[in-house]
Structure formats: C-alpha cells, structure tokens
Coordinates of N, CA and C in Angstrom, one line a residue:
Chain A
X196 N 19.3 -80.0 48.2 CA 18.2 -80.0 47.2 C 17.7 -78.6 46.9
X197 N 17.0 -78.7 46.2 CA 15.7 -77.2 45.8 C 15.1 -77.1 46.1
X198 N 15.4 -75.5 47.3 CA 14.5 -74.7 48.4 C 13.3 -73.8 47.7
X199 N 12.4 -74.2 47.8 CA 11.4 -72.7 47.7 C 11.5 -72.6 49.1
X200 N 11.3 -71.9 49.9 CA 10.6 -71.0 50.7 C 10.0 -69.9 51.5
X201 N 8.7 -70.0 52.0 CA 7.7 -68.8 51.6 C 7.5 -68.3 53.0
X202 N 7.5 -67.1 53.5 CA 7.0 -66.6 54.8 C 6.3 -65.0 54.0
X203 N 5.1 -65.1 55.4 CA 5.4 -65.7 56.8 C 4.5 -67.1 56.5
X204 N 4.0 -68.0 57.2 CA 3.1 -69.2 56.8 C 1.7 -69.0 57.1
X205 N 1.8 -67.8 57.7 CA 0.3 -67.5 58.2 C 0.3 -66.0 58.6
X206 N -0.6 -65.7 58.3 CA -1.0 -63.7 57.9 C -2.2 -63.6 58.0
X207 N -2.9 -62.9 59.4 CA -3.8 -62.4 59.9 C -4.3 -60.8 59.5
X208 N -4.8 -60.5 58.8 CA -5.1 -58.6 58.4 C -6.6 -58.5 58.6
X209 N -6.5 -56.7 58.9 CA -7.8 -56.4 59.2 C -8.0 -55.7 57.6
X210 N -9.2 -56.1 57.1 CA -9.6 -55.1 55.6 C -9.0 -53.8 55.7
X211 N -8.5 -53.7 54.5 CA -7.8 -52.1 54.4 C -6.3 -51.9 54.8
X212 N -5.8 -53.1 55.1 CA -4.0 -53.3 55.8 C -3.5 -54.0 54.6
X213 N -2.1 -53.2 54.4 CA -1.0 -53.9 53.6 C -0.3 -54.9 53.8
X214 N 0.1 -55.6 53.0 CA 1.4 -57.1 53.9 C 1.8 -57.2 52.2
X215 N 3.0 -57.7 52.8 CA 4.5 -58.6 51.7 C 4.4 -59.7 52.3
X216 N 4.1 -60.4 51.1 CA 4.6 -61.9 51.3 C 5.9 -62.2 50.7
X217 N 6.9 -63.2 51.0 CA 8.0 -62.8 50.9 C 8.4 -64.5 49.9
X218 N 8.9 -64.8 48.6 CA 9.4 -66.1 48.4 C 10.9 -66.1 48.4
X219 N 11.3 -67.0 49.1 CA 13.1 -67.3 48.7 C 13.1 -68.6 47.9
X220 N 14.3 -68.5 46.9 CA 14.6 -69.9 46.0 C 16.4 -69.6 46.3
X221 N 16.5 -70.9 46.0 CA 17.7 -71.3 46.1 C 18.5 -71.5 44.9
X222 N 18.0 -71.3 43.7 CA 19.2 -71.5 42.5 C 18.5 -70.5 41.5
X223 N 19.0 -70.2 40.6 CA 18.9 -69.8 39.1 C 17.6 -69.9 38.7
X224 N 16.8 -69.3 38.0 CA 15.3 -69.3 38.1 C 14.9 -68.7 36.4
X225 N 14.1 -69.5 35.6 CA 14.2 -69.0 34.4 C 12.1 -69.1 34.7
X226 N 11.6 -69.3 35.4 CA 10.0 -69.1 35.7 C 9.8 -68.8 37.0
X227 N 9.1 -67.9 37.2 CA 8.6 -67.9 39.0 C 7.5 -67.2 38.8
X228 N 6.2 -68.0 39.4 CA 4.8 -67.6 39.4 C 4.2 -67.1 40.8
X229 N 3.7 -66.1 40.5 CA 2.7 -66.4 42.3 C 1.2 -66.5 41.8
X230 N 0.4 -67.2 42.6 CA -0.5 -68.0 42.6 C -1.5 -67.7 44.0
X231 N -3.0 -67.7 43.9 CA -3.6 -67.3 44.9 C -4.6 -68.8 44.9
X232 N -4.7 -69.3 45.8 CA -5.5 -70.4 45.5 C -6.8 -70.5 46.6
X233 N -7.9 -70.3 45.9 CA -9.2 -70.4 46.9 C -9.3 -71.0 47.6
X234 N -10.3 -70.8 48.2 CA -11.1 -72.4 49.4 C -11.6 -73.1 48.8
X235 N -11.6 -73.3 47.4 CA -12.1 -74.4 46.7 C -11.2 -74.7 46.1
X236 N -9.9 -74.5 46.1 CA -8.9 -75.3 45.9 C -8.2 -74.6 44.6
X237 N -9.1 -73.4 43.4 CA -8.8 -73.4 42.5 C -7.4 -72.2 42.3
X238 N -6.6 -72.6 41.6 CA -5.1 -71.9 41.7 C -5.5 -70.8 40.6
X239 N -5.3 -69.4 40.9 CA -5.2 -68.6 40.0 C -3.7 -67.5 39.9
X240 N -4.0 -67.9 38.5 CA -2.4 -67.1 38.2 C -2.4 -65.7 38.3
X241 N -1.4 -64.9 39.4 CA -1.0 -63.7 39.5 C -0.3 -63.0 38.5
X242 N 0.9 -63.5 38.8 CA 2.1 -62.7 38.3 C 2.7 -63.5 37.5
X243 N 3.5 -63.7 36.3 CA 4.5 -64.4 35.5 C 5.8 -63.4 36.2
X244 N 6.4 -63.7 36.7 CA 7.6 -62.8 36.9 C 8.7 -63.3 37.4
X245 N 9.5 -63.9 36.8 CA 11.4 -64.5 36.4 C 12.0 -63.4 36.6
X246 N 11.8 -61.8 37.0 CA 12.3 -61.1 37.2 C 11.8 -59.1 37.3
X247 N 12.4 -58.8 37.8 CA 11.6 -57.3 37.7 C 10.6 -56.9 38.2
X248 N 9.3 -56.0 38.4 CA 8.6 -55.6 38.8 C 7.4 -55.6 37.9
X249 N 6.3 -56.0 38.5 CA 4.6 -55.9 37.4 C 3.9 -55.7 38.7
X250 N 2.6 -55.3 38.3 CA 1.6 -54.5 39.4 C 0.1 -55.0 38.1
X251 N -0.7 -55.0 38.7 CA -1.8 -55.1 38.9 C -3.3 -55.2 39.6
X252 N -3.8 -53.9 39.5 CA -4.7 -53.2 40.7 C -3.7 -52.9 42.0
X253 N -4.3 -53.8 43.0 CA -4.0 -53.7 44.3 C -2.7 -54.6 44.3
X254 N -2.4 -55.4 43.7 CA -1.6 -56.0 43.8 C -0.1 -56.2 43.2
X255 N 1.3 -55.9 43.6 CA 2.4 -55.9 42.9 C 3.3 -57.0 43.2
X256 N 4.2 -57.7 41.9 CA 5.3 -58.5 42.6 C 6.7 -57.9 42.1
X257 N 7.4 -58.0 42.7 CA 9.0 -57.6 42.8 C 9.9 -59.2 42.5
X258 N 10.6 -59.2 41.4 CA 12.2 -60.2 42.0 C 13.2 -60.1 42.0
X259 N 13.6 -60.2 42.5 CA 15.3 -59.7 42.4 C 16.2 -61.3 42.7
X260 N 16.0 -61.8 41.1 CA 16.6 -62.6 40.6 C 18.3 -63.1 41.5
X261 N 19.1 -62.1 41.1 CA 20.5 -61.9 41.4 C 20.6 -62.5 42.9
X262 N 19.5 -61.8 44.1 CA 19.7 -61.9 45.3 C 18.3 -63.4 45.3
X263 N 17.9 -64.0 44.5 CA 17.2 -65.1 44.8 C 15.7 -64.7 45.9
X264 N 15.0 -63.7 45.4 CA 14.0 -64.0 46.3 C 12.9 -63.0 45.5
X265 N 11.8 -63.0 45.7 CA 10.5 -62.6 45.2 C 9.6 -62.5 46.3
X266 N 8.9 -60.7 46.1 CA 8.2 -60.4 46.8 C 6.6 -60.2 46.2
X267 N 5.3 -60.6 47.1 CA 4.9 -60.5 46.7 C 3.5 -59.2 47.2
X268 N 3.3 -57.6 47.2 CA 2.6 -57.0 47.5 C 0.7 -56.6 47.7
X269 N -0.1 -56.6 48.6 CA -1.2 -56.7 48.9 C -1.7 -55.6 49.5
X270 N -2.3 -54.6 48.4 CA -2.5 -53.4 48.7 C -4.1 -53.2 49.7
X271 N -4.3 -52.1 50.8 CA -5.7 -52.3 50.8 C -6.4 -53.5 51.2
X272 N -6.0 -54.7 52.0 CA -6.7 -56.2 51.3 C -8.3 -55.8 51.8
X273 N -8.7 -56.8 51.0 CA -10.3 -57.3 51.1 C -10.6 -58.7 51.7
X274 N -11.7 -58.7 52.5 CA -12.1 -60.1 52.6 C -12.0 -61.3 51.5
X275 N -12.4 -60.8 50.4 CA -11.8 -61.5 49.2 C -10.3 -61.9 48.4
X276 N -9.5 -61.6 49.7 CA -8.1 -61.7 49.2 C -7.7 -63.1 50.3
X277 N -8.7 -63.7 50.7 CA -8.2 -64.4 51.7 C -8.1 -65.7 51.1
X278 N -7.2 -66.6 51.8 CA -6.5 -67.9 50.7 C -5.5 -68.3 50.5
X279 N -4.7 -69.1 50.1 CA -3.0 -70.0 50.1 C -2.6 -69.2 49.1
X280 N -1.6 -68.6 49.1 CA -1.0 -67.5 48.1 C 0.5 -68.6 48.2
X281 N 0.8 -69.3 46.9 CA 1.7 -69.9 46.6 C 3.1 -69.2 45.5
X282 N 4.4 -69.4 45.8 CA 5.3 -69.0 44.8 C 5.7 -70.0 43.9
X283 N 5.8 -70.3 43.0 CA 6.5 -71.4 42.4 C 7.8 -71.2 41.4
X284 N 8.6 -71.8 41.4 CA 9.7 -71.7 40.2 C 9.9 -72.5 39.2
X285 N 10.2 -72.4 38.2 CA 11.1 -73.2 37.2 C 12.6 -72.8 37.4
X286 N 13.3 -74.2 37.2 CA 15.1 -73.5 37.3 C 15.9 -73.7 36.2
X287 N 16.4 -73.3 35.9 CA 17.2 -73.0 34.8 C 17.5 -74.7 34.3
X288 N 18.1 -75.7 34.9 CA 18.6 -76.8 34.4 C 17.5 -77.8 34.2
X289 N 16.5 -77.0 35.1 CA 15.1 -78.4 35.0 C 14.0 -77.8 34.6
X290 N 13.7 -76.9 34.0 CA 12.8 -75.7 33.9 C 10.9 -77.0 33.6
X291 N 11.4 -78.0 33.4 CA 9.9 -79.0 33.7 C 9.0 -78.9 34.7
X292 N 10.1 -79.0 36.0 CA 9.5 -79.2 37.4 C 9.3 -77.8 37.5
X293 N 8.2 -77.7 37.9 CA 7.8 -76.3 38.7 C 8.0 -76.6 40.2
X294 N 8.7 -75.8 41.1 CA 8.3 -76.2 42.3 C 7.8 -75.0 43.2
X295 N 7.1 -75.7 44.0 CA 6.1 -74.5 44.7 C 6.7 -74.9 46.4
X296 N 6.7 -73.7 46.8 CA 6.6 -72.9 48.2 C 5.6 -74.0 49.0
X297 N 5.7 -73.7 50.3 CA 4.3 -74.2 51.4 C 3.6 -73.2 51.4
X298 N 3.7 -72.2 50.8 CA 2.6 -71.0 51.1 C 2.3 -70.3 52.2
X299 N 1.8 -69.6 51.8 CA 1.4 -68.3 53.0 C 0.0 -68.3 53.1
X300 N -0.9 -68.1 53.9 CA -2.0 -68.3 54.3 C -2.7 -66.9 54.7
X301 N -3.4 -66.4 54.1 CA -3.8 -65.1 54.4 C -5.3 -65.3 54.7
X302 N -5.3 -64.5 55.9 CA -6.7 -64.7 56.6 C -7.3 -63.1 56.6
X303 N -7.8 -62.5 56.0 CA -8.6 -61.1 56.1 C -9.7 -60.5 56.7
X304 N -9.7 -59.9 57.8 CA -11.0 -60.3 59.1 C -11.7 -58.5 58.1
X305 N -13.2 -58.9 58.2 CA -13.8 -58.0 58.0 C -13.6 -56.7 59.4
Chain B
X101 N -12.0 -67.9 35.4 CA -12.0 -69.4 34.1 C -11.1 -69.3 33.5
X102 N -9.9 -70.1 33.6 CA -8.8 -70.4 33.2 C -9.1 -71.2 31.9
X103 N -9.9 -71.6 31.2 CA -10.2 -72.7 30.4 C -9.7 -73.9 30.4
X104 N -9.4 -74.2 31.5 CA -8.9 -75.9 32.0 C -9.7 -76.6 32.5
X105 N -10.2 -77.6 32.2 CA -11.5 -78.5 32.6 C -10.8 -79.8 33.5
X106 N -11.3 -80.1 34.4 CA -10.9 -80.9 35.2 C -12.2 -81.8 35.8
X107 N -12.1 -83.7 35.5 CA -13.1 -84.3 35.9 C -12.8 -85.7 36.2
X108 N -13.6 -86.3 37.0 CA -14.7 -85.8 37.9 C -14.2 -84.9 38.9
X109 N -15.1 -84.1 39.9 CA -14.7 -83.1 40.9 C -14.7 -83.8 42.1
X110 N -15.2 -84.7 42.0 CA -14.3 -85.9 43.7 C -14.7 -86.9 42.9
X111 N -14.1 -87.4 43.5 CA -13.9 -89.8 43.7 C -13.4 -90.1 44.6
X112 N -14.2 -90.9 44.9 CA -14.1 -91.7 46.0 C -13.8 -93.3 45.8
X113 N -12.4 -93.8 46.1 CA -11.9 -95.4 45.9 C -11.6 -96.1 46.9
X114 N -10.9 -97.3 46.9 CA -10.6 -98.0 47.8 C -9.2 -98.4 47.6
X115 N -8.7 -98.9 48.4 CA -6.8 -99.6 48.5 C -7.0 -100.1 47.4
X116 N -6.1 -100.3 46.0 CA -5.9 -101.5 45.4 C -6.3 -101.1 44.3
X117 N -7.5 -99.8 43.9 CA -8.0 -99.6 42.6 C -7.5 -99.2 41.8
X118 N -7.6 -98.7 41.0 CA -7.2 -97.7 39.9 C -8.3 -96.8 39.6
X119 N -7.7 -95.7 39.3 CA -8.4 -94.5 38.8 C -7.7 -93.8 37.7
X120 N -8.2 -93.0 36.8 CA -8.5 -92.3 35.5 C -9.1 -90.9 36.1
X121 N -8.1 -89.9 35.7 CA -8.6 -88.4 35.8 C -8.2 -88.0 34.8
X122 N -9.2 -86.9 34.4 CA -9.1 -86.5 33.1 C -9.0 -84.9 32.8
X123 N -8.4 -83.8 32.2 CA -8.0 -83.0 32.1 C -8.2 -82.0 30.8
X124 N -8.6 -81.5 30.2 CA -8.7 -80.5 28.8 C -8.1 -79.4 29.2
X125 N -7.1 -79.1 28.1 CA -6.2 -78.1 28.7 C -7.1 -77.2 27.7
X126 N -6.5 -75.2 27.9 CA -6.9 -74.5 26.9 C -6.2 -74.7 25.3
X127 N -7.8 -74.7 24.3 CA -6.8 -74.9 23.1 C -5.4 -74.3 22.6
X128 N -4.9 -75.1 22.0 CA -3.4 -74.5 21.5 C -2.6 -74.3 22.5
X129 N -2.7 -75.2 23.6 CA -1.7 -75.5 24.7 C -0.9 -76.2 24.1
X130 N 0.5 -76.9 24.1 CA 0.9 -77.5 24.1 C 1.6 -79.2 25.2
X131 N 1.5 -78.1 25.9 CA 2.2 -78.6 27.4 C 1.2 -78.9 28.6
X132 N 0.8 -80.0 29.1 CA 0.1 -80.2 30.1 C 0.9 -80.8 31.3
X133 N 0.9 -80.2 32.7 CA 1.6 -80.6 33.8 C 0.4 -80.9 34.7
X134 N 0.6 -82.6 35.5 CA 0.0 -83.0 36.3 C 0.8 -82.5 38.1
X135 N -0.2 -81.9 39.0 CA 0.4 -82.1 40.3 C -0.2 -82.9 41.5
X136 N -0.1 -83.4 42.1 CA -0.8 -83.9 43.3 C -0.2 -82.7 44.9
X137 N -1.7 -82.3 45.1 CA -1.2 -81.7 46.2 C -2.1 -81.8 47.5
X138 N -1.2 -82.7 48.5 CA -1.8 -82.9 49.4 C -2.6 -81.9 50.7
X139 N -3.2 -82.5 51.7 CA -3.9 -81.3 52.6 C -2.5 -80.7 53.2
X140 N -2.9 -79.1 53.1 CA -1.9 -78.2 53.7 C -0.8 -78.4 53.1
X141 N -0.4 -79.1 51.9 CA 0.6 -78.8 51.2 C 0.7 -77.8 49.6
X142 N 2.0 -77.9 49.2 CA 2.0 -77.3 47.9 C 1.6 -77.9 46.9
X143 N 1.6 -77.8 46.0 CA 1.3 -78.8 44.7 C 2.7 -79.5 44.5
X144 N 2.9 -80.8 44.3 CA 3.9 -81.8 43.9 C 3.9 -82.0 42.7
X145 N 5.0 -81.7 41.3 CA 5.0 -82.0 40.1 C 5.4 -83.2 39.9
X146 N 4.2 -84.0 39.5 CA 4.2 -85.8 39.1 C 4.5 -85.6 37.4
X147 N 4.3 -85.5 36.3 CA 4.8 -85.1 35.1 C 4.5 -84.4 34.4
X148 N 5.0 -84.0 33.1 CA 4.3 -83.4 31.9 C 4.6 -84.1 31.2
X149 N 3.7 -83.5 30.0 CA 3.1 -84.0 28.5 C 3.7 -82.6 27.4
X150 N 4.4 -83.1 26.4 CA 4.8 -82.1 25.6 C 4.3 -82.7 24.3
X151 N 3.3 -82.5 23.0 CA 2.5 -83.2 22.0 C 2.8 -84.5 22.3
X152 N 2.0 -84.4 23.6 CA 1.8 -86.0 23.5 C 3.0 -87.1 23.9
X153 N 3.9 -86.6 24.4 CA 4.9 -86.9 24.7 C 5.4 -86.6 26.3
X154 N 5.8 -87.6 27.0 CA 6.2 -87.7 28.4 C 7.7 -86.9 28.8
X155 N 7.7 -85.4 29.1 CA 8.6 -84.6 28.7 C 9.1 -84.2 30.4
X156 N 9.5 -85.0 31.5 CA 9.9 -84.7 32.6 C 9.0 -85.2 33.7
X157 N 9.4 -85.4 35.4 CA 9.0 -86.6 35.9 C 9.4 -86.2 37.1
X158 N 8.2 -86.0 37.9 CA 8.7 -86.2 39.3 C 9.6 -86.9 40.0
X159 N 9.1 -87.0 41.4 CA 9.4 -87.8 42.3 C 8.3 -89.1 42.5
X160 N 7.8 -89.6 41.1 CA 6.3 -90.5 41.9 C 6.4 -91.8 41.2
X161 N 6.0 -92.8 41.7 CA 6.6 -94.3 41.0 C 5.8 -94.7 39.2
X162 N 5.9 -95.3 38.9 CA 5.6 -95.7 38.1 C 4.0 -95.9 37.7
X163 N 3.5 -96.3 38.9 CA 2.1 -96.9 39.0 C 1.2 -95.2 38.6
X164 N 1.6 -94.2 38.6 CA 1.4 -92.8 38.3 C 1.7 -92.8 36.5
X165 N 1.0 -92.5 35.7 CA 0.9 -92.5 34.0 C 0.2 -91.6 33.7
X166 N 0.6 -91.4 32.4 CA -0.5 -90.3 31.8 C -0.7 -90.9 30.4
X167 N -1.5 -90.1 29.9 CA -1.6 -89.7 28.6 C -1.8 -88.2 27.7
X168 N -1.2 -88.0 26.9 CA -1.7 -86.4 26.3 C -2.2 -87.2 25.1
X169 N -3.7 -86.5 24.8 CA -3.9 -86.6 22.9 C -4.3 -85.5 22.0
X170 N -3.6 -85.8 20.8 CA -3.7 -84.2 19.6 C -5.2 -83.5 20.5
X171 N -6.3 -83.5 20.9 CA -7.3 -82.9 20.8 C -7.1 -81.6 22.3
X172 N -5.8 -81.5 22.9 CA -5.5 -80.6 24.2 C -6.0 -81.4 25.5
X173 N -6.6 -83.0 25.2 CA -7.2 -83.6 26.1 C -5.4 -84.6 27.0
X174 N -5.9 -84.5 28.6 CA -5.1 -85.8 28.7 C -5.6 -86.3 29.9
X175 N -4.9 -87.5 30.4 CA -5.4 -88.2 32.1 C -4.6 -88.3 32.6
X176 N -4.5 -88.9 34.0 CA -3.4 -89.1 34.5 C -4.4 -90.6 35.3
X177 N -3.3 -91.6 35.2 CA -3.8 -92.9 35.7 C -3.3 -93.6 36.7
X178 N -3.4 -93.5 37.9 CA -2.5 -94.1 39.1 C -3.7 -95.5 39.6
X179 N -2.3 -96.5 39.4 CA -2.8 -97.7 39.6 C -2.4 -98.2 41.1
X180 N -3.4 -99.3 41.3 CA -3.0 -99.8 42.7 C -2.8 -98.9 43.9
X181 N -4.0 -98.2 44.0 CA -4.0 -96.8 45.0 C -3.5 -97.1 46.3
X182 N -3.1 -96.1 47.3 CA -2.9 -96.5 48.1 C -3.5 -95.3 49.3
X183 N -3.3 -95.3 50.5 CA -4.3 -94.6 51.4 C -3.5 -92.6 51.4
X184 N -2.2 -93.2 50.8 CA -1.1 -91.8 50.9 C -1.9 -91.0 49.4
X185 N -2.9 -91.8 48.1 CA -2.8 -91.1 47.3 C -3.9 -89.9 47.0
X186 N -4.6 -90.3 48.6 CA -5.6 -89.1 48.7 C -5.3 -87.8 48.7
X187 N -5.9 -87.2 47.8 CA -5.3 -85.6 47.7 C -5.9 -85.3 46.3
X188 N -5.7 -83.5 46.3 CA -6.3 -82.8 45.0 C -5.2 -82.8 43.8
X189 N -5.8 -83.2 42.9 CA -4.9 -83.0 41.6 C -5.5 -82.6 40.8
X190 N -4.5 -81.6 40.1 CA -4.0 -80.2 39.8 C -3.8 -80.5 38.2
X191 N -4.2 -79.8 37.0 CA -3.3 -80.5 36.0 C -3.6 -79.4 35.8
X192 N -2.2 -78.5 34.9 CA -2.1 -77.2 34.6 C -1.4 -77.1 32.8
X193 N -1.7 -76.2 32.1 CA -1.7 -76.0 30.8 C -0.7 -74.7 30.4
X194 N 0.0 -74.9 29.6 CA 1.1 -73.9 29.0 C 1.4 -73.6 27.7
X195 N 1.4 -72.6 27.0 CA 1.2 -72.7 25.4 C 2.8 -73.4 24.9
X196 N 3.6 -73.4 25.8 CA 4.6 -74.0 24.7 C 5.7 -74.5 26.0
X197 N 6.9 -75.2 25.1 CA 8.2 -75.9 26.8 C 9.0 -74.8 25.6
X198 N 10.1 -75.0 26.5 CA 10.0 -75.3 27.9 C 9.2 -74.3 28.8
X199 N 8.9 -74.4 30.1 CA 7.8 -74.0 30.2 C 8.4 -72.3 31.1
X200 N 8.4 -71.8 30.5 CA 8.8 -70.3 30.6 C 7.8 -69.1 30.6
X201 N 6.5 -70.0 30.6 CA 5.5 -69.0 30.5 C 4.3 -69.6 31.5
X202 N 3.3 -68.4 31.6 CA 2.1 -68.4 32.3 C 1.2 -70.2 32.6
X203 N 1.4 -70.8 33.8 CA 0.4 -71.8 33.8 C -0.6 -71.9 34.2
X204 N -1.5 -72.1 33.4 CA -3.0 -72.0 33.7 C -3.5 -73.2 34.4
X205 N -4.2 -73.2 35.4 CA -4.5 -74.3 36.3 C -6.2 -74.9 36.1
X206 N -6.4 -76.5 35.9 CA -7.6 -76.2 36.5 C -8.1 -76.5 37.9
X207 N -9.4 -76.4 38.2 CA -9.8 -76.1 39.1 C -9.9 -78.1 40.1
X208 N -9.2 -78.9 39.8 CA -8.7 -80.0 40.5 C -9.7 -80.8 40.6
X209 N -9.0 -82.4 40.6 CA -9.9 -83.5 41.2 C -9.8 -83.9 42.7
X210 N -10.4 -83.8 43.7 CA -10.5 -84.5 44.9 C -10.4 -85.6 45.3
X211 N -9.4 -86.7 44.9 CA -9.4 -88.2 45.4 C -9.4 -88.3 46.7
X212 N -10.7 -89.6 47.0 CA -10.2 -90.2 48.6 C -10.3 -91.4 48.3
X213 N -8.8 -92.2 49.1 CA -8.8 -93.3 48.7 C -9.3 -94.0 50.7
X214 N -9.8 -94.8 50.6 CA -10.4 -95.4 51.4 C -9.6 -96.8 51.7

C-alpha cells in the first residue's frame, strides 16, 4: 500500500538548535505539503512543495521527487516552533486522497 | 486564520447518535476535504466535495456523508456513532481539483462519543 513515512517521531531541541525533519513516500507525488499543527490542534500550512526547494524565514523545505523523499528545515528554533509537524502527499493516480505521515513531534525547551 | 470555520468546537455524544458538523470553507474554494484524525495520529481522508459533488472516498463506511452547498458551506454526518469515532475532525479547503494546490485547514471539531 501507500507509505508516508516521517522521522525522527520525536525531536527534543534546546532554543537556537537546527534539526531536519525528514518525509519518505513511496510512489509518484503530484502534491506534498508540510504542515505544523498546534496544541490546539490547528494545522497550518508551510510549504506547497511537489518538488524543489522554497524557504521561508527560518524555515526551508527540499524534495527530491525522483529519490521520493522531502526534507523538512528548522532554522534557530524557538519555543514557538514546538508541535506535530506533519508531511502529506497527493499521488499522481489518486491525487483526492491526501495522505499524511505520523509526524514528528518537536518539543523546544527554553 | 486560514479562513476556514469549523463548528461546534467539541461535542459530546453517546453510542447510537448521530451528529452534524459543519464547515465554511474560504470563499471561491471549490474543493472541500473532510479528515478524521485520531489521538496521536495523522489526519485520515474520509472524502471530498468538488461543486457540491462527492469527488473521492476514503477508507470509512457509509454511515460517514456529507454535503457541500453553492454558498462554500458543507457537513459531514456520521450516523450511528460508535466509541472508535471519537476524534478531531479536520475539514480543509482548496481553490480548485484536482487538488494540486495549497490546503487550507480549519481549526477542527472535537467529538467524544461516550
């Protein structure tokens, strides 16, 4: 079936430390989102990126489509960066279903 | 503020009920996707709506329905609840399908079913 999968599943940083979070998919990908989702549950959209590189502030994502996997970069973090950071895809033959990752869990200790 | 409205922000039911959640996507959406995503899990795509039209379909039975209408509004209606259908749901908005572009999420309903 259709793998998302996201590491690491959990990510401890001290304010001011970098980390990659890392997505793998398993097929052909015509959508792939990353997604930061609060402690209140609410999902906010990062990156649109099906491919290539985009950056915004502190934050950059990489895909590299060909090799199936999407990175996602966390520059500097802040206690405010802390939260379920999800990848999701659309795939080429079913581009309806979005499917999402288990996510990565980022915890940011002041 | 994604401009996605999402209501009520919990409910609370029992085995057997039915419930109505309701969703306003941002105007000139086209496309509205419902998910159920349980504790410590991802979000699960239960369907979408393309003008009002039932345009692809999870993994979730029947008793799981929607509706989209012209105004960017829709619900999603899961009947005859059960104790597994406790969880946050997600319904997210896209200006056009196939969905190749940015989804905007709102901020979720909280069901506990009892």
């Amino acid at each position: 079936g259709i793998q998302v999968e996201q590491s690491p599943p959990d990510l401890i940083l001290q304010e001011g430390a970098n980390s990659t979070l890392r997505c793998n998919f398993s097929d052909s990908v015509n959508n792939l989102q990353w997604f930061h989702q609060n402690p209140w549950g609410q999902l906010i959209n990062l990156f649109y990126i099906p491919s290539g590189t985009k950056q915004n502030g502190r934050l950059s994502a990489t895909t590299v489509a060909t090799e199936r996997y999407s990175l996602l970069y966390i520059s500097s973090s802040q206690t405010t960066d802390s939260g379920v950071y999800f990848c999701a895809v659309g795939y080429t033959y079913n581009n309806n279903d979005m499917r999402f990752g288990a996510g990565t869990r980022l915890t940011v200790k002041p | 503020e994604t401009g996605v409205t999402q209501s009520p922000t919990h409910l609370i039911k029992t085995r057997g009920q039915q419930v109505t959640l309701r969703c306003s996507s941002q105007s000139g959406h086209n496309t509205v996707s419902w998910y159920q995503q349980a504790l410590g899990q991802g979000p699960q795509f239960i369907f979408q709506y393309y003008r009002e039209e039932e345009n692809g379909r999870g993994n979730f039975p029947p008793r799981f329905s929607g509706l989209q209408f012209p105004n960017y509004s829709s619900e999603l209606n899961v009947n005859a609840l059960e104790l597994d259908d406790s969880a946050l749901y997600l319904c997210a908005s896209s200006l056009e399908l196939p969905v190749t572009d940015t989804q905007y999420f709102g901020p979720g309903t909280r069901l506990t079913v009892l």
